[in-house]
């Protein structure tokens, strides 16, 4: 019945997500939504100006929530890049005062549209916002997920691959926890050349802590070099959308609900048309388990504080 | 021996061109060049962060002209978007004071690199800059071309298709002349539904002049809605690069050298690995021929004035 | 709601159609049907063995008509290649005694499945079988079409492009009528290099009748060189399916119902999600109009004779 | 300088390889070679008939070894399917009496052409033939490889993924040794859901030996259902060619030269533009090491016997 994807928020990330979808023909119908009507209309027209030179066709709808009723996937790329301007530390919580309200508003409109597909959140702080989306839309927990550390894992894989002179696709493993400063590389899960990286690192005298630095430094290079990041995250989000739509049941680290921690956090899971199909049960080291727990606590606390604050604000009105 | 593409200038257009190439795997080796080292490195790292989530691999080199020696195609996306800020009329000549010098510099470096592939210019004012590139690099005239009215033609096709409720790919025809304000839709070349659009327009009471307005208005919508345009032009440029590399010998309107007018201007030609293979000989109306001549004169005059000015400046030093 | 395509008949053509869909990820769900259970299961398993080396995922269902209930497009590639063995003339009617009954059976099963998408027929003789499919399934006339002379037009475009040293995609124009021996190139519709081919042919001393020969000879080269043809026709059918699913509203020559001739025959039309959206009104020469009428009469007569024969047979039982 | 691929042998496998390349536009120039001139010309024309309906262009050359001089990759798909007709056991050595001579002939012609790219062998028995190709062409050992157990590994991954209800792309691990009856699944290398499959199998009561059966049975289903296999192997070979051309440096199990065993055999390696870049050093179990050694001995002995036989034959003339 044709593929329909919605993208909410047409800043750097949302418009790159939309471009990637249009250029490859991943969707038949694409719904673009942004409060800045001039910007979203500009992008839509720009895509339509591209159409005659593209081999695939996409039908584009602008700022119509009702068109999301039968969307397969909605991607939230809501953000406020201006808030990032003086963000020396690249702390993703700097956007929360803006995004928490934006997401509440989007959720209400999504709910009103009758949307009952899979919601993929990019909006930061990713895990807190993903939790909010689930709460505000009332969608099943397994139908809401965040891109989370899919991007951090890709950065780790880029750093490892660059050190070893191999393809990042040939580096397996995950960054876990918050898509933020409490996340960590679970080195016990990383494998290259058919073996655990811990062994390879010993043999070749590779400092894994330094590789973590390289991965993180890459993120800073991107963020401080252009004041936003878009290509890495767009590829992650669109890959996730394709996995969902084609029901590929692929193992991938995304922010998904973890009952034992009572929060969303990034951890590998099998993803398909029914959202989160199954969660991995990794054999982490004690240290990694501690870090994961700490990251989970951090996300849950920030989420609870935010909701409490929003309720207080609402009550005060 | 693998496909190698260079992109010079990593602003909105250049980075979108690069992203499209990376996302689709159109090149094996991609060379990115920009005087803003932080920005080009940021984009390159962002692409590398995308790699683990992309099915195709691209090797990226940053700011190394010598790597262009054996490039198949170099795309010039040099520009200065800040100059566009108060550009109410979207006059592409507003960039010339900046681009003329940038292009001279790029040409010298390209020449020094030993590059002898095909040069595709997006930099505005497109036809004047394309002429400069040919002069400054000394490359054969048929090995230098500009995207020219490929974008204008796509906009016209979008406007026509939207009016008729059909695919823009099913609208044939060209905008000719300058990629600028003297360009025009050669309605005598436009065909839809198996017939000349002039007939369809009569039958259906369609005002072609209004369609021209719609096409132009689309361009303004994009430009004024986001202060730049990137997706339409990037799709045009990458399509052109692919046509060249695969030696497809496709008919396409691009800015190419016309001996009879002694200038570059947009007019359909057969394009392949050897650049401009053959030029169309359209049967234009008298009015269209007049417009084309006027557009050609405008380009040639602007080019000659610019070169004279540059020589005067050089002499004054 | 994901893309679902059915392919009925897994001979040379059907399996190539399916492979192209799987390799490019054009569908999320693919339903393969063939009475030879061993063959269709072999192909399905072979596709699944390919999956780990493909970047895109497709879910494959074998021999389950009920899965076609919500298919977007069903492609009929039913055929009996053995009947072609001694087919010196490549007369597509040699398959009719087999395909007429197969198609009646398939239609009943399609109808029972509740399928109400678009039916694309490749099965030969294409126009007669397409007419039968519409009659037997009871689907709206604009929801049933045949690939018809889309392939013949591609062969003509290949022959013309080869003569001129240009891209076949840069040759516009159509072969019309029956996908069979009464079809013809409507040279008045063929355009290259921005002009009618009739003019170019005069200038360059090109014998159009000879180009027709070259086009036809190509078909024979394929058929007699391997006793079947598959790649050209598969590309045509899959392109058509993609146009339908993405609602591209592309102009394309396919076998579609023509009220004035009371038959299916190939003629360009705008195709989209609602099937045949609009038919072209070409300005053919008198000679071409005669040929088209003759071709239409031939198809209609063959269809009526076949149906009469089938009814007689049924009555005799 | 554009991508050029050669395919030698246009039977079921070679023509499917070529079709996949043409349909996706993976090469700019494609050289097809087969002693059956009618068949290879038929396929080439069929591809050209597809071109007008494909978005990408490929230039096709037929039966011209000299065109391989600057090819990036040559894929050998030489075979004789007739010899497989009564092959109840699917023993790949049944083809050797034919392929050993064919490969000697092809090697001489490749050498004469000046080809110095990467040679990828599909021809069976794969490891023996790959060894012969290296010997007869004199190409560096790391520039010659066979698809080997890349296909067997894909079948194992299909069987495992089907048992667990997950994506075959989310099953890591290798089949090692001969692409033939002495190969085996190295279960110690197989990982799913973030853990060794041996653990998952214990928890879920999965019989790994039975999964091996399922993988093998799939191969038989394909082979006995249609008397050849083509889609799985073609996807493997083309993926390998793309890895080489784009210098992706991907880890992949292919037949590569192992000094310690003095033979070609399948074992994971990093593959790039310079062929085999680096070999994995797996931590196999003792049992797996024994199996690998036995498989290596089998291949080496068969190779030596074959060469000895060929020399005796040559001497007898």
mmCIF file of C-alpha atoms in Angstrom, chain C residues 36 38-39 42, chain D residues 84-91 216-229:
data_model
loop_
_atom_site.group_PDB
_atom_site.id
_atom_site.type_symbol
_atom_site.label_atom_id
_atom_site.label_comp_id
_atom_site.label_asym_id
_atom_site.label_seq_id
_atom_site.Cartn_x
_atom_site.Cartn_y
_atom_site.Cartn_z
ATOM 1 C CA UNK C 36 5.914 -25.764 -10.363
ATOM 2 C CA UNK C 38 9.901 -26.997 -6.768
ATOM 3 C CA UNK C 39 10.997 -24.209 -9.113
ATOM 4 C CA UNK C 42 14.141 -22.970 -5.444
ATOM 5 C CA UNK D 84 25.519 -31.064 -13.520
ATOM 6 C CA UNK D 85 22.504 -32.759 -15.013
ATOM 7 C CA UNK D 86 22.840 -36.129 -13.287
ATOM 8 C CA UNK D 87 24.710 -34.726 -10.318
ATOM 9 C CA UNK D 88 22.713 -36.296 -7.526
ATOM 10 C CA UNK D 89 25.186 -35.314 -4.814
ATOM 11 C CA UNK D 90 25.836 -31.801 -6.027
ATOM 12 C CA UNK D 91 29.538 -32.626 -6.108
ATOM 13 C CA UNK D 216 22.678 -27.493 3.290
ATOM 14 C CA UNK D 217 19.102 -28.542 2.504
ATOM 15 C CA UNK D 218 18.471 -25.022 1.229
ATOM 16 C CA UNK D 219 21.296 -25.444 -1.232
ATOM 17 C CA UNK D 220 19.806 -28.733 -2.425
ATOM 18 C CA UNK D 221 16.349 -27.174 -2.687
ATOM 19 C CA UNK D 222 17.749 -24.583 -5.038
ATOM 20 C CA UNK D 223 19.938 -26.942 -7.027
ATOM 21 C CA UNK D 224 17.415 -29.731 -7.434
ATOM 22 C CA UNK D 225 14.482 -27.325 -7.849
ATOM 23 C CA UNK D 226 15.990 -25.614 -10.883
ATOM 24 C CA UNK D 227 19.192 -27.540 -11.750
ATOM 25 C CA UNK D 228 21.433 -24.558 -11.103
ATOM 26 C CA UNK D 229 21.820 -21.821 -8.522
#
